CSV table of C-alpha atoms in Angstrom, one decimal:
chain,number,residue,atom,x,y,z
A,271,MET,CA,94.9,114.5,131.1
A,272,LYS,CA,94.6,111.4,128.9
A,273,LYS,CA,92.5,113.3,126.4
A,274,LEU,CA,95.0,116.1,126.3
A,275,LEU,CA,97.9,113.7,125.7
A,276,PHE,CA,95.9,111.9,122.9
A,277,SER,CA,95.0,115.3,121.2
A,278,ALA,CA,98.7,116.5,121.5
A,279,PHE,CA,100.0,113.2,120.0
A,280,ILE,CA,97.6,113.5,117.0
A,281,LEU,CA,98.5,117.1,116.4
A,282,VAL,CA,102.2,116.2,116.4
A,283,LEU,CA,101.6,113.4,113.9
A,284,LEU,CA,99.6,115.6,111.6
A,285,GLY,CA,102.2,118.3,111.9
A,286,VAL,CA,105.1,116.0,110.8
A,287,SER,CA,103.1,114.8,107.7
A,288,THR,CA,104.7,116.0,104.5
A,289,SER,CA,103.7,115.7,100.9
A,290,VAL,CA,106.2,112.9,100.3
A,291,LYS,CA,104.7,109.6,99.2
A,292,ALA,CA,106.1,106.3,100.4
A,293,GLN,CA,108.0,104.7,97.6
A,294,GLY,CA,105.6,106.5,95.2
A,295,GLN,CA,102.6,104.9,96.7
A,296,TYR,CA,100.7,107.1,99.2
A,297,LYS,CA,101.2,109.9,101.8
A,298,SER,CA,98.7,108.9,104.6
A,299,ALA,CA,96.2,106.1,105.3
A,300,LEU,CA,93.4,105.5,107.7
A,301,GLY,CA,91.7,102.2,108.4
A,302,ILE,CA,90.9,99.3,110.7
A,303,ARG,CA,93.1,96.8,112.3
A,304,LEU,CA,91.8,93.3,113.0
A,305,GLY,CA,93.5,90.8,115.3
A,306,ASN,CA,93.6,89.9,119.0
A,307,THR,CA,93.2,93.5,119.6
A,308,ASN,CA,90.9,95.3,117.1
A,309,GLY,CA,91.0,99.0,116.5
A,310,ILE,CA,91.8,101.9,114.1
A,311,THR,CA,95.1,102.7,112.5
A,312,PHE,CA,96.5,105.9,111.0
A,313,LYS,CA,99.8,105.9,109.1
A,314,THR,CA,101.6,108.9,107.5
A,315,PHE,CA,104.9,109.1,105.9
A,316,VAL,CA,107.5,111.6,107.0
A,317,ASN,CA,109.8,110.8,104.1
A,318,GLU,CA,110.1,108.3,101.3
A,319,LYS,CA,111.0,105.4,103.6
A,320,SER,CA,109.8,106.4,107.1
A,321,ALA,CA,106.4,106.5,108.5
A,322,VAL,CA,104.6,107.2,111.8
A,323,GLU,CA,101.7,105.0,112.8
A,324,VAL,CA,99.1,105.5,115.5
A,325,ILE,CA,97.0,102.6,116.6
A,326,GLY,CA,93.9,103.0,118.8
A,327,SER,CA,92.9,99.6,120.1
A,328,PHE,CA,90.3,98.0,122.2
A,329,ARG,CA,90.9,95.1,124.6
A,330,TYR,CA,89.6,94.0,128.0
A,331,GLU,CA,86.8,96.6,127.9
A,332,GLY,CA,89.5,99.2,127.7
A,333,PHE,CA,91.4,101.5,125.2
A,334,GLY,CA,95.0,101.5,124.1
A,335,LEU,CA,97.1,104.0,122.2
A,336,THR,CA,100.2,102.9,120.4
A,337,GLY,CA,102.6,105.2,118.6
A,338,LEU,CA,105.2,103.7,116.2
A,339,TYR,CA,108.0,104.8,114.0
A,340,GLU,CA,108.5,102.6,110.9
A,341,VAL,CA,111.1,102.1,108.2
A,342,HIS,CA,109.8,100.8,104.9
A,343,GLY,CA,111.5,99.1,102.0
A,344,ARG,CA,110.6,97.3,98.8
A,345,ALA,CA,109.6,93.7,99.1
A,346,PHE,CA,109.7,91.1,96.3
A,347,ASN,CA,111.3,93.6,94.0
A,348,SER,CA,107.8,95.0,93.4
A,349,ARG,CA,106.4,98.5,93.7
A,350,ASP,CA,103.2,97.1,95.1
A,351,PHE,CA,104.8,95.5,98.2
A,352,ASN,CA,106.8,96.9,101.2
A,353,TRP,CA,108.2,95.4,104.2
A,354,PHE,CA,108.4,97.5,107.4
A,355,ILE,CA,110.0,97.3,110.8
A,356,GLY,CA,109.8,99.7,113.7
A,357,GLY,CA,109.2,100.5,117.3
A,358,GLY,CA,107.5,102.8,119.7
A,359,GLY,CA,105.4,102.8,122.9
A,360,HIS,CA,101.9,102.3,124.2
A,361,VAL,CA,99.5,103.2,127.0
A,362,TYR,CA,96.6,101.0,127.8
A,363,VAL,CA,93.6,101.7,130.1
A,364,TRP,CA,91.9,98.5,130.9
A,365,GLY,CA,88.2,98.0,131.9
A,366,ASP,CA,86.8,95.7,134.6
A,367,LYS,CA,86.9,92.6,132.4
A,368,ARG,CA,90.6,92.3,132.3
A,369,PRO,CA,92.2,88.9,132.8
A,370,GLY,CA,92.5,87.4,136.3
A,371,PHE,CA,96.3,87.5,136.3
A,372,LEU,CA,96.1,91.3,136.4
A,373,ASP,CA,95.7,93.0,139.8
A,374,ARG,CA,92.3,94.9,140.1
A,375,ASN,CA,94.3,98.0,140.8
A,376,GLN,CA,96.3,97.7,137.5
A,377,THR,CA,94.1,99.7,135.1
A,378,THR,CA,96.7,101.7,133.3
A,379,VAL,CA,100.0,100.3,131.8
A,380,LEU,CA,102.8,101.8,129.8
A,381,GLY,CA,105.2,99.9,127.6
A,382,LEU,CA,107.3,99.5,124.5
A,383,ASP,CA,106.3,98.0,121.1
A,384,GLY,CA,108.0,96.6,118.1
A,385,ILE,CA,106.5,95.9,114.7
A,386,LEU,CA,107.4,93.8,111.7
A,387,GLY,CA,105.2,93.5,108.7
A,388,LEU,CA,104.4,93.4,105.0
A,389,GLU,CA,102.2,95.8,103.2
A,390,ALA,CA,100.5,95.6,99.8
A,391,TYR,CA,99.2,98.6,97.9
A,392,ALA,CA,96.4,98.4,95.4
A,393,ARG,CA,97.2,100.9,92.7
A,394,THR,CA,93.7,100.7,91.1
A,395,ILE,CA,91.9,101.6,94.3
A,396,PRO,CA,93.1,103.7,97.3
A,397,LEU,CA,93.7,100.7,99.6
A,398,ALA,CA,96.7,99.4,101.5
A,399,ILE,CA,96.5,96.0,103.2
A,400,SER,CA,99.1,94.9,105.7
A,401,LEU,CA,99.9,91.9,107.9
A,402,ASP,CA,102.1,92.5,110.9
A,403,TRP,CA,103.3,91.2,114.2
A,404,LYS,CA,103.5,93.7,117.0
A,405,PRO,CA,105.2,92.3,120.2
A,406,ALA,CA,105.0,94.5,123.3
A,407,ILE,CA,106.4,94.7,126.7
A,408,ASN,CA,104.6,96.3,129.5
A,409,ILE,CA,106.9,98.1,131.9
A,410,VAL,CA,104.8,100.4,134.2
A,411,ASN,CA,102.1,98.9,136.5
A,412,TYR,CA,102.5,95.4,135.0
A,413,SER,CA,105.6,93.8,133.7
A,414,SER,CA,105.1,91.2,130.9
A,415,PHE,CA,105.9,90.4,127.3
A,416,TRP,CA,103.0,90.0,124.9
A,417,ALA,CA,103.7,88.3,121.6
A,418,ASP,CA,100.1,87.7,120.5
A,419,GLU,CA,99.6,90.7,118.4
A,420,ILE,CA,99.2,89.6,114.8
A,421,ALA,CA,96.9,91.7,112.8
A,422,LEU,CA,95.5,92.4,109.4
A,423,SER,CA,95.0,96.1,108.6
A,424,PHE,CA,92.9,97.7,105.8
A,425,ARG,CA,93.6,101.4,105.2
A,426,TYR,CA,92.1,103.9,102.8
A,427,THR,CA,95.0,105.8,101.3
A,428,PHE,CA,95.1,109.5,100.5
């Protein structure tokens, strides 16, 4: 069931991709996300100022999938920098080495996410670098607020 949901989610994201480039920069990007939770990130713009991002992350010997809708705008009056803000949701399936405060029966959690960040685009090479804060609140199977998600992402743009 989880594989089916993941596959459907990816197909929907690819289906909403258009040929519009963000603020004239790029259409889509794929890369790595480094922070308390490491993983992979895929972002695609659905119009000039809006993007959808999917983050596959690894934490507590488990896997998480986050989907976000983001609004982008120019930062520093420069075509090379964008700020972004958005929100979405996540599902995490934790492994056996999860923190002691989690009940041993709590292996899957669902919740909501926000994101706030700054992105730089290197025009000479196909690279976007972003720094963001992604707070999350778990709602199903474990209620908590997590504010420790600060990450640096490096994405190949195409």
